[in-house]
Short mmCIF file of C-alpha atoms and ligand atoms in Angstrom, two decimals:
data_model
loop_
_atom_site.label_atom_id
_atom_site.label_comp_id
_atom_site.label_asym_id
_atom_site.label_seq_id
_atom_site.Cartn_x
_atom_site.Cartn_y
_atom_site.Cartn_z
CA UNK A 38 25.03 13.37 -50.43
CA UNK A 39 24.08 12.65 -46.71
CA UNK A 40 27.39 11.97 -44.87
CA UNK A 41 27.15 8.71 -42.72
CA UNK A 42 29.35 6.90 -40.47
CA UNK A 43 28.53 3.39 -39.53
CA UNK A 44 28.96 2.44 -35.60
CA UNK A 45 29.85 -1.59 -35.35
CA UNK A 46 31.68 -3.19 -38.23
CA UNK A 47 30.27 -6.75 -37.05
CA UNK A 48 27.65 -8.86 -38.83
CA UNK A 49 25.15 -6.71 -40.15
CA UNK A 50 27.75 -3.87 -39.61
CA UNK A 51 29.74 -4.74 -42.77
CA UNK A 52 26.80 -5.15 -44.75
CA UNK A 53 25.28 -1.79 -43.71
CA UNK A 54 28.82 -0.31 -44.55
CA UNK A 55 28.41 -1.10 -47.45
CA UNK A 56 24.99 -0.49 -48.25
CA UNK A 57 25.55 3.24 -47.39
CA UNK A 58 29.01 3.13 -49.61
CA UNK A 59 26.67 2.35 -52.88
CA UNK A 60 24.12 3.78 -52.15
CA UNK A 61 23.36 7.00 -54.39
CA UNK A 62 22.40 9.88 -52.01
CA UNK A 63 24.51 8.93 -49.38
CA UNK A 64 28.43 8.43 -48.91
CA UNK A 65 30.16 6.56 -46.12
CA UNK A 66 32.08 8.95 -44.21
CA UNK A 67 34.41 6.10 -42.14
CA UNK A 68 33.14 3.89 -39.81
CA UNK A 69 33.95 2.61 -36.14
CA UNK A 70 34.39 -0.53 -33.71
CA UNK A 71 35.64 -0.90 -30.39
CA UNK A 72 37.48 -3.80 -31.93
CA UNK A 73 39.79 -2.20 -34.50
CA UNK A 74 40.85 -5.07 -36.22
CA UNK A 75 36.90 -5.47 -37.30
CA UNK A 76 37.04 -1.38 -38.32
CA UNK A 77 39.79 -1.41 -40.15
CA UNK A 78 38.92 -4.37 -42.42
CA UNK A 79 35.94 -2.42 -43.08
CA UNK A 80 37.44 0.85 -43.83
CA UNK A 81 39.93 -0.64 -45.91
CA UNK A 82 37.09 -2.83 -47.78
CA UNK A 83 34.87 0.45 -48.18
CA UNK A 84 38.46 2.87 -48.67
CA UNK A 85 37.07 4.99 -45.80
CA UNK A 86 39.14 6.08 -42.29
CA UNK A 87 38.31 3.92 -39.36
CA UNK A 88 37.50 6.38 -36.40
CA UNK A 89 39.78 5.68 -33.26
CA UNK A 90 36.91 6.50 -31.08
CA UNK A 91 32.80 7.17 -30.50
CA UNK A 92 33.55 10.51 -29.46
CA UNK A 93 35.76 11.11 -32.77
CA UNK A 94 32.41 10.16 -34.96
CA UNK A 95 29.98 12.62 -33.27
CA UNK A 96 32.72 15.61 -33.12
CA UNK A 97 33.61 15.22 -36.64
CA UNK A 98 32.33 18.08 -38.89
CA UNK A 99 32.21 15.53 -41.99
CA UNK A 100 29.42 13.20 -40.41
CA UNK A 101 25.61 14.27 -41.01
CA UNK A 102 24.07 11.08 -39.38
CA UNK A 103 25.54 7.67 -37.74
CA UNK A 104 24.13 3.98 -38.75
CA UNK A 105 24.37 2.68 -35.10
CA UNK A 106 25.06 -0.99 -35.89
CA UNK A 107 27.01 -2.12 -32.47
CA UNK A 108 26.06 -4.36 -30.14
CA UNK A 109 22.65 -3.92 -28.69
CA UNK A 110 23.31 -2.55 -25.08
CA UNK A 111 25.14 0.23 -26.46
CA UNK A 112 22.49 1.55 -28.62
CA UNK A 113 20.93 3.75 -25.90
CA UNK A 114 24.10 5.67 -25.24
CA UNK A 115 24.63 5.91 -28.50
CA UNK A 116 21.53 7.83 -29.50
CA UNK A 117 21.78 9.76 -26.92
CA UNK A 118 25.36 10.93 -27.75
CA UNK A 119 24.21 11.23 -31.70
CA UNK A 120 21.33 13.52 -30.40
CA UNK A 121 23.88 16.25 -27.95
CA UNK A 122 26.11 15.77 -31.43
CA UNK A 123 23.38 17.10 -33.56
CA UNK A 124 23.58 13.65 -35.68
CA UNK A 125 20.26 12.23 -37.44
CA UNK A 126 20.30 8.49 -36.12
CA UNK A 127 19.74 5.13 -38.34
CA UNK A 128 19.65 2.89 -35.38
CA UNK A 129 19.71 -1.49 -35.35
CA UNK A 130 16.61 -3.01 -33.20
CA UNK A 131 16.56 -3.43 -30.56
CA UNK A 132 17.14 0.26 -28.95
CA UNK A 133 17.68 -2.01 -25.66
CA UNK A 134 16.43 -4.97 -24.05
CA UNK A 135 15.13 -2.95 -20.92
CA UNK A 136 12.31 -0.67 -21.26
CA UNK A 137 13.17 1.55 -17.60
CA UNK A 138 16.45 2.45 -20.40
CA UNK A 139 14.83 2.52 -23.59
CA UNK A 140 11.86 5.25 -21.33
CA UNK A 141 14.88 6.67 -20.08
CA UNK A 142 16.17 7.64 -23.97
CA UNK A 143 13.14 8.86 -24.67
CA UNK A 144 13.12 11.38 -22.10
CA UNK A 145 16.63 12.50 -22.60
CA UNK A 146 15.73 13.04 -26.38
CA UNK A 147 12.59 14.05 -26.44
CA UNK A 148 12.11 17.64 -28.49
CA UNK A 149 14.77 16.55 -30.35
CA UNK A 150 13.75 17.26 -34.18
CA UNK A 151 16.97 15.78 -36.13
CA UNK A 152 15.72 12.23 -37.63
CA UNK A 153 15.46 9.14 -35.71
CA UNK A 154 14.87 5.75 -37.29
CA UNK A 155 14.63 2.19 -35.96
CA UNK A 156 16.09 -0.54 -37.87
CA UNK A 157 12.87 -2.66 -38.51
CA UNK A 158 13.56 -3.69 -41.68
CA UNK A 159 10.97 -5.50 -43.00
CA UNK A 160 8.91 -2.68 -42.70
CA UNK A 161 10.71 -1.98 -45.79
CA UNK A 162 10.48 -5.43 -47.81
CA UNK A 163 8.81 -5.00 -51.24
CA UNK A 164 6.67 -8.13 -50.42
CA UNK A 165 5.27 -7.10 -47.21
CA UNK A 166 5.17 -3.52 -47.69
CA UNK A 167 2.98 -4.21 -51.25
CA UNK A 168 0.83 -6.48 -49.08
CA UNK A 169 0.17 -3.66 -46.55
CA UNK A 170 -0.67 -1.01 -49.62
CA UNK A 171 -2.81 -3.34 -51.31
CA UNK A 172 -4.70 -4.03 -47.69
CA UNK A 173 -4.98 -0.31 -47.29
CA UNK A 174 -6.14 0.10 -51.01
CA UNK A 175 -9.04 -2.17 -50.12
CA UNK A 176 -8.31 -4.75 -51.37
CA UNK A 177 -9.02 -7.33 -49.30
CA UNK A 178 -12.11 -5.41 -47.66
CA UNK A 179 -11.64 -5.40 -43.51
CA UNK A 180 -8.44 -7.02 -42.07
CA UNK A 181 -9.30 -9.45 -39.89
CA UNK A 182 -6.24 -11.59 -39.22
CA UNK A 183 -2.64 -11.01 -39.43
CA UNK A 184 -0.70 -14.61 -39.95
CA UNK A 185 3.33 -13.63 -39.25
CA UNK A 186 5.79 -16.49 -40.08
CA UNK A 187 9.03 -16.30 -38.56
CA UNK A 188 11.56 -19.34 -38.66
CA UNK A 189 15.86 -18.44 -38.59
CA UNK A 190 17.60 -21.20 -40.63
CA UNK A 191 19.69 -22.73 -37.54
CA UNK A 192 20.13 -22.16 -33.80
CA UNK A 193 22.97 -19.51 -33.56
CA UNK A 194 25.95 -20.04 -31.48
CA UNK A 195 25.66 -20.37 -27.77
CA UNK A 196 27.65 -17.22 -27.11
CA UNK A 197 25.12 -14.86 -29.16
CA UNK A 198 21.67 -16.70 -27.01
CA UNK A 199 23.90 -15.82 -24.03
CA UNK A 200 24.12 -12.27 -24.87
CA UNK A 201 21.12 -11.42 -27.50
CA UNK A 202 18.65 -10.71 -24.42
CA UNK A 203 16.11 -13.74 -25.04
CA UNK A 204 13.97 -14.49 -28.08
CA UNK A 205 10.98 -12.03 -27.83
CA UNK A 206 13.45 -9.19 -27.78
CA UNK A 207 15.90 -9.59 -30.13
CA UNK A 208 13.97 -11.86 -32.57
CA UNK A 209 10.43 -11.65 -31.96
CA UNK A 210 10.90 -8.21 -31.73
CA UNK A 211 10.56 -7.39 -36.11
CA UNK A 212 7.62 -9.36 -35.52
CA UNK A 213 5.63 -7.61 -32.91
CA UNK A 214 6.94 -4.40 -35.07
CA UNK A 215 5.26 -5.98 -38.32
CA UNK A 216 2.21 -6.71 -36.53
CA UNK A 217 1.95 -3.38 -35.27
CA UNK A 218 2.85 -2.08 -38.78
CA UNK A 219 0.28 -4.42 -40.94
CA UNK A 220 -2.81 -4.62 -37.65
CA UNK A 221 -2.85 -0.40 -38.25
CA UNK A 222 -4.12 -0.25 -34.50
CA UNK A 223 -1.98 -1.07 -31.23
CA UNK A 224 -2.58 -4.39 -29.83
CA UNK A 225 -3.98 -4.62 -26.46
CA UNK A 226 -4.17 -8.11 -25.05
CA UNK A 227 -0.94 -10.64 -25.69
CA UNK A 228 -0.97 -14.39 -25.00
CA UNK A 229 2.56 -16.40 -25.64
CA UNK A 230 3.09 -20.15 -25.16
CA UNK A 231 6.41 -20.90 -25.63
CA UNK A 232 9.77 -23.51 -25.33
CA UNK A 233 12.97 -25.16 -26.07
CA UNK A 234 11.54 -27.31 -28.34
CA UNK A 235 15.36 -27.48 -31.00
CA UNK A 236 17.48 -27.97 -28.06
CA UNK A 237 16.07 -28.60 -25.01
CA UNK A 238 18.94 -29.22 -22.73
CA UNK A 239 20.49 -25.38 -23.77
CA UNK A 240 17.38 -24.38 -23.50
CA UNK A 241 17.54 -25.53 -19.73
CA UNK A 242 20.26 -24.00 -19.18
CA UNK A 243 20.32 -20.85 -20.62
CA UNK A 244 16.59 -20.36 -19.47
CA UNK A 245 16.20 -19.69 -22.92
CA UNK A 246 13.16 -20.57 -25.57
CA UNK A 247 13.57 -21.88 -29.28
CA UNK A 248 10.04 -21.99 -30.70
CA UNK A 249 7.11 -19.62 -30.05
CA UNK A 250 3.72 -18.80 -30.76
CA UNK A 251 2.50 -15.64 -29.89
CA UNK A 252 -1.26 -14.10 -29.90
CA UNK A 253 -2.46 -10.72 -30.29
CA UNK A 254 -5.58 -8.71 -30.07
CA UNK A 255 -6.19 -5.12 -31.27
CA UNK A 256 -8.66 -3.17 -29.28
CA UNK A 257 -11.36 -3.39 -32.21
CA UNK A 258 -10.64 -7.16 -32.21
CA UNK A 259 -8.24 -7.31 -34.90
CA UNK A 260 -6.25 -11.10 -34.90
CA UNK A 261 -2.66 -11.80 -35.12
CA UNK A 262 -0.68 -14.88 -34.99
CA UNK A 263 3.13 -15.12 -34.56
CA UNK A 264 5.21 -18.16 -34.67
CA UNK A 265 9.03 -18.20 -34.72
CA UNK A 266 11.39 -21.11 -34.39
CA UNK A 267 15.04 -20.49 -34.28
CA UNK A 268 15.72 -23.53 -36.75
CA UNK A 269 14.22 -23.88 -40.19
CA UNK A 270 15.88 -26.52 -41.89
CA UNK A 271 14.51 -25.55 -45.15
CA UNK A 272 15.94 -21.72 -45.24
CA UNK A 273 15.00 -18.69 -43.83
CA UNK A 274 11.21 -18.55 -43.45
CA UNK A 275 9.35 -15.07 -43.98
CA UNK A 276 5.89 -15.00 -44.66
CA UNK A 277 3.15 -12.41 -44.13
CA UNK A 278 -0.63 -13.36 -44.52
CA UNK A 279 -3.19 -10.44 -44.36
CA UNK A 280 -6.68 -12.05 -44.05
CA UNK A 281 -9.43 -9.80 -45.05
CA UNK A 282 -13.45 -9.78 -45.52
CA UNK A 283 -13.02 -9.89 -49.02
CA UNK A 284 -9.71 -11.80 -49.47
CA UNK A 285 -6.37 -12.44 -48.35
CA UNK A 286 -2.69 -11.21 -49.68
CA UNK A 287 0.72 -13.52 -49.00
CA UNK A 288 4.09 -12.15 -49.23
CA UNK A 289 6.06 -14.66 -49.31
CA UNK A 290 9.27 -16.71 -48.96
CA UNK A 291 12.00 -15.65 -51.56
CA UNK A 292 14.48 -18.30 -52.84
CA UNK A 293 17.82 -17.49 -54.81
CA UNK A 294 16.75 -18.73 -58.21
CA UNK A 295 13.62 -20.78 -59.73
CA UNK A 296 14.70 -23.64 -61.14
CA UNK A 297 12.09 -26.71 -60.57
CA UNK A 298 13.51 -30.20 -60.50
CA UNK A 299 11.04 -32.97 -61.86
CA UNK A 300 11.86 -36.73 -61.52
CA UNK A 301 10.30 -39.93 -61.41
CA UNK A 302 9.78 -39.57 -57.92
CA UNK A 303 9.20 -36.35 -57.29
CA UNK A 304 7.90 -32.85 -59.10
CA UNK A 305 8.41 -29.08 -58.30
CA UNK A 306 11.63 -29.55 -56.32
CA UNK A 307 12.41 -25.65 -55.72
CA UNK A 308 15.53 -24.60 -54.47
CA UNK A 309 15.80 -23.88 -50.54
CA UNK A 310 15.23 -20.27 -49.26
CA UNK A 311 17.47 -17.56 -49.35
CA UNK A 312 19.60 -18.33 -46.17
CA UNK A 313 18.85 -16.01 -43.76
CA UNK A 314 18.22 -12.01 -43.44
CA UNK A 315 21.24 -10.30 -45.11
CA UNK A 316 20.06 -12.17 -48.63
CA UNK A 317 16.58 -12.05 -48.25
CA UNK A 318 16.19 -8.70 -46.64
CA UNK A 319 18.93 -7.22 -48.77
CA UNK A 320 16.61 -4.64 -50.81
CA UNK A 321 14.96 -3.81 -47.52
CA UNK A 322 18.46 -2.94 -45.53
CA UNK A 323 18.54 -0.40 -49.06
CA UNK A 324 15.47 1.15 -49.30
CA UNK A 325 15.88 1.92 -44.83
CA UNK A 326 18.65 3.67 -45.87
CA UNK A 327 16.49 5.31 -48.91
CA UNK A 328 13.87 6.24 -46.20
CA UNK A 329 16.51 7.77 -44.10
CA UNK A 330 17.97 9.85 -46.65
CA UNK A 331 14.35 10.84 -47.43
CA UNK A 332 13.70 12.05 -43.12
CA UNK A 333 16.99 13.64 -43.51
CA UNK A 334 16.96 15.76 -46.59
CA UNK A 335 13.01 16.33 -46.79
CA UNK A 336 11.79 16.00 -43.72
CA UNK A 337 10.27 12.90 -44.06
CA UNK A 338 8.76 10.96 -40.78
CA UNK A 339 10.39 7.86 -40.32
CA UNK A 340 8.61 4.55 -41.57
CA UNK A 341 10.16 2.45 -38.14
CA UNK A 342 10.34 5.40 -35.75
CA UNK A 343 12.02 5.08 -31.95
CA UNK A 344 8.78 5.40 -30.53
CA UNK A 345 8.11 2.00 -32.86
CA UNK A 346 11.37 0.50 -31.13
CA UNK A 347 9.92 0.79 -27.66
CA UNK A 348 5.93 0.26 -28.67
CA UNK A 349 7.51 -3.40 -30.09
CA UNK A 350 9.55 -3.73 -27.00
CA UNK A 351 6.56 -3.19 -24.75
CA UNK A 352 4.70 -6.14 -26.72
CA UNK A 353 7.72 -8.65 -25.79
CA UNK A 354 7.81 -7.40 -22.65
CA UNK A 355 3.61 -8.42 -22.27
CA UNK A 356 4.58 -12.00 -23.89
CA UNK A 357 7.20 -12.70 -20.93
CA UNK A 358 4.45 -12.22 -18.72
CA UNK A 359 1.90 -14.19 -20.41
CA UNK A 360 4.70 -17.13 -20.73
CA UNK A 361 5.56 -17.14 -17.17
CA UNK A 362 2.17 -16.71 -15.59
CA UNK A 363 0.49 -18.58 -18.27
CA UNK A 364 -2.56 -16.33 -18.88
CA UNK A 365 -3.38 -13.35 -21.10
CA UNK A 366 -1.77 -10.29 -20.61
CA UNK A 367 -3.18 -6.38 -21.22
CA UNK A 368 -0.71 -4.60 -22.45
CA UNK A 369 -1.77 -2.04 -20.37
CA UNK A 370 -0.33 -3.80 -17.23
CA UNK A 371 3.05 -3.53 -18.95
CA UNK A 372 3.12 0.58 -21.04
N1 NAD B 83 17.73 -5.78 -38.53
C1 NAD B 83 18.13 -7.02 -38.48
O1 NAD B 83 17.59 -7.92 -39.11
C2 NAD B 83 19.32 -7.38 -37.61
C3 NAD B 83 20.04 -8.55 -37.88
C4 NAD B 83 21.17 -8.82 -37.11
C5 NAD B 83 21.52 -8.00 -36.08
N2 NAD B 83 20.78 -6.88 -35.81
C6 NAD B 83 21.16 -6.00 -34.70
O2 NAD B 83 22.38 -5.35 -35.04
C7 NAD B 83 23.20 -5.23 -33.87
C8 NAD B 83 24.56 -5.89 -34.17
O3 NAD B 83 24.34 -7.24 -34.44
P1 NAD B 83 25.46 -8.15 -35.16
O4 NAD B 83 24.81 -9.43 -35.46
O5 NAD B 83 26.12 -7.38 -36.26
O6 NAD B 83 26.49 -8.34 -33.95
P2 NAD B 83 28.06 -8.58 -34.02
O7 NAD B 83 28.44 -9.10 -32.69
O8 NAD B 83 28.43 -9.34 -35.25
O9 NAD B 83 28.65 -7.10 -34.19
C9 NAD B 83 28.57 -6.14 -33.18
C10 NAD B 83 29.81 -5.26 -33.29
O10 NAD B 83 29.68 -4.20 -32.32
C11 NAD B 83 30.98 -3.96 -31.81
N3 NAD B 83 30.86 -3.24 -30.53
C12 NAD B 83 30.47 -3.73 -29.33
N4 NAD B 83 30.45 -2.74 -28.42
C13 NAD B 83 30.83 -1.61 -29.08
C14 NAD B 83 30.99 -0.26 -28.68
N5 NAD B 83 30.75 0.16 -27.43
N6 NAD B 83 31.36 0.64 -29.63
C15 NAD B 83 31.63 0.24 -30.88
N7 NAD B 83 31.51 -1.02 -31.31
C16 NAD B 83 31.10 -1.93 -30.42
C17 NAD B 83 31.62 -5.34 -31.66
O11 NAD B 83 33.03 -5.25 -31.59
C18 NAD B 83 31.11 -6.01 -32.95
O12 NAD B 83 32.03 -5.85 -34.02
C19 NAD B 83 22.43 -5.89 -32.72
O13 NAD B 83 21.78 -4.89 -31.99
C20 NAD B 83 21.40 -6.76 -33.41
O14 NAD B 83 20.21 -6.91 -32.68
C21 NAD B 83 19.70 -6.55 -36.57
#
């Protein structure tokens, strides 16, 4: 059983808490917040201790590995204390919304050969991840396009846009990751147009954009098309589209049950989508922790590796620059 403590009992802290608590090759050794109210109602939840400090996790002798799951501009420092600790690292996206930092990690933990995996999800959805073996089976011949659909169920609160970092690094960011993951080959040239489009006058004053559509191009020529909107008002929208010479494959949008509803006025009335990413990425937030377990106890490579996290990074980075000087942008100019 791989020992883990989870790092940030917040949103997606909780859940992870208790991912790792059920999961079968893995137990939850305690977990930790700065804000102790939020650790202790997860300890007591899970029936694990609630660390009284960061340090406490990485010099405990029961912890094999931390889930870092805090807020994103400690997750630098945090892998780089995990690493001196001689803890294997599960770590959120994104590793840190400036890439001088997230070069900076690198460096300090380069060599290092304990397990380090990025928290790209989706990588790990059975939809999109059957799409991508099928595509590598042959399936659909030569990919040609890669259509990514990307749409949160509501604008979240003010505080979180003030703090997430802006879209194409904290949301954007699984997308440029699932391009890179479904094109097979880096993409080299990036063109964004972008705006408030939901709520135009936060928009204006956060500086802030809502709705997005992002283009990429792989150095063989390879397609890919990203849109995002912060508001879907029919669920959370997730779709993949692989576009090959001999077909295409769709993973697509997951909804809580399938009941139909037919009346006179109107037929195949589905239920809305599963409301955003803890229900519809729940089996992928498992089988991460799977893969971990797997880089941990056999050696495995990562699927979503650090190197991933700043690669994805790099690609929101190139879309700010194409947005604000309106042109296409070589990644080049940016790695
Ligand atoms: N993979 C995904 O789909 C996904 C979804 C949501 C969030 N995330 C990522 O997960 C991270 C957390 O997001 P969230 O929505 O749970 O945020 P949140 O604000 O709900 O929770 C963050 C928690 O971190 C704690 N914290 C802050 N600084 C800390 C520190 N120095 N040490 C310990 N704890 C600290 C806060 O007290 C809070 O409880 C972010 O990096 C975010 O980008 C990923």
């Amino acid at each position: 059983m791989l020992r883990m403590a989870v790092l940030g009992c917040g949103r997606i802290g909780q859940m992870h808490a208790a991912n790792v608590a059920r999961h079968p090759r893995a137990t939850l050794a305690g977990v930790y917040d700065l804000h102790a109210p939020s650790a202790a109602k997860v300890a007591e939840a899970q029936g694990v201790r609630a660390f009284a400090s960061a340090e406490e996790v990485f010099a405990s002798p029961q912890v094999d590995a931390v889930l870092i799951a805090t807020a994103t501009p400690t997750h630098a420092d945090y892998i780089e204390m995990a690493v001196a600790a001689g803890k294997a690292v599960l770590c959120e996206k994104p590793i840190d919304l400036n890439l001088a930092r997230v070069n900076a990690c690198a460096d300090r933990i380069k060599g290092t050969k304990l397990p380090i995996q990025l928290g790209f999800n989706r990588r790990y959805d059975p939809g999109h991840s059957a799409a991508r073996k099928a595509m590598q089976a042959g399936e659909i011949g030569e990919l040609h396009q890669v259509i990514i659909t990307s749409r949160d169920p509501s604008l979240p609160p003010r505080a979180y846009l003030e703090a997430a970092g802006g879209l194409f690094r904290d949301m954007t960011i699984h997308d440029f990751d699932l391009a890179r993951f479904m094109l097979g080959e880096e993409p080299t040239e990036v063109f964004a147009l972008a705006g408030a489009l939901i709520d135009p006058a936060l928009g204006a004053e956060l500086n802030e954009i809502d709705s997005a559509m992002v283009i990429l191009r792989t150095g063989s020529g390879k397609q890919c098309h990203i849109n995002n909107s912060r508001t879907a008002v029919y669920g959370y929208d997730q779709r993949v589209e692989l576009m090959g010479s001999k077909g295409m494959l769709i993973s697509d949008n997951r909804k809580p049950h399938e009941l139909r509803r037919f009346t006179a006025t109107r037929t195949e009335g589905a239920e809305p989508y599963q409301f955003f990413f803890l229900e519809r990425y729940l089996e992928a937030f498992m089988a991460e922790i799977d893969g971990f377990v797997d880089c941990v106890e056999q050696g495995a490579q990562p699927l979503a590796s650090f190197e991933d996290g700043r690669r994805a990074l790099i690609l929101a980075e190139a879309a700010y620059r194409s947005l604000a000087e309106r042109r296409l942008v070589q990644v080049a100019e940016i790695a």
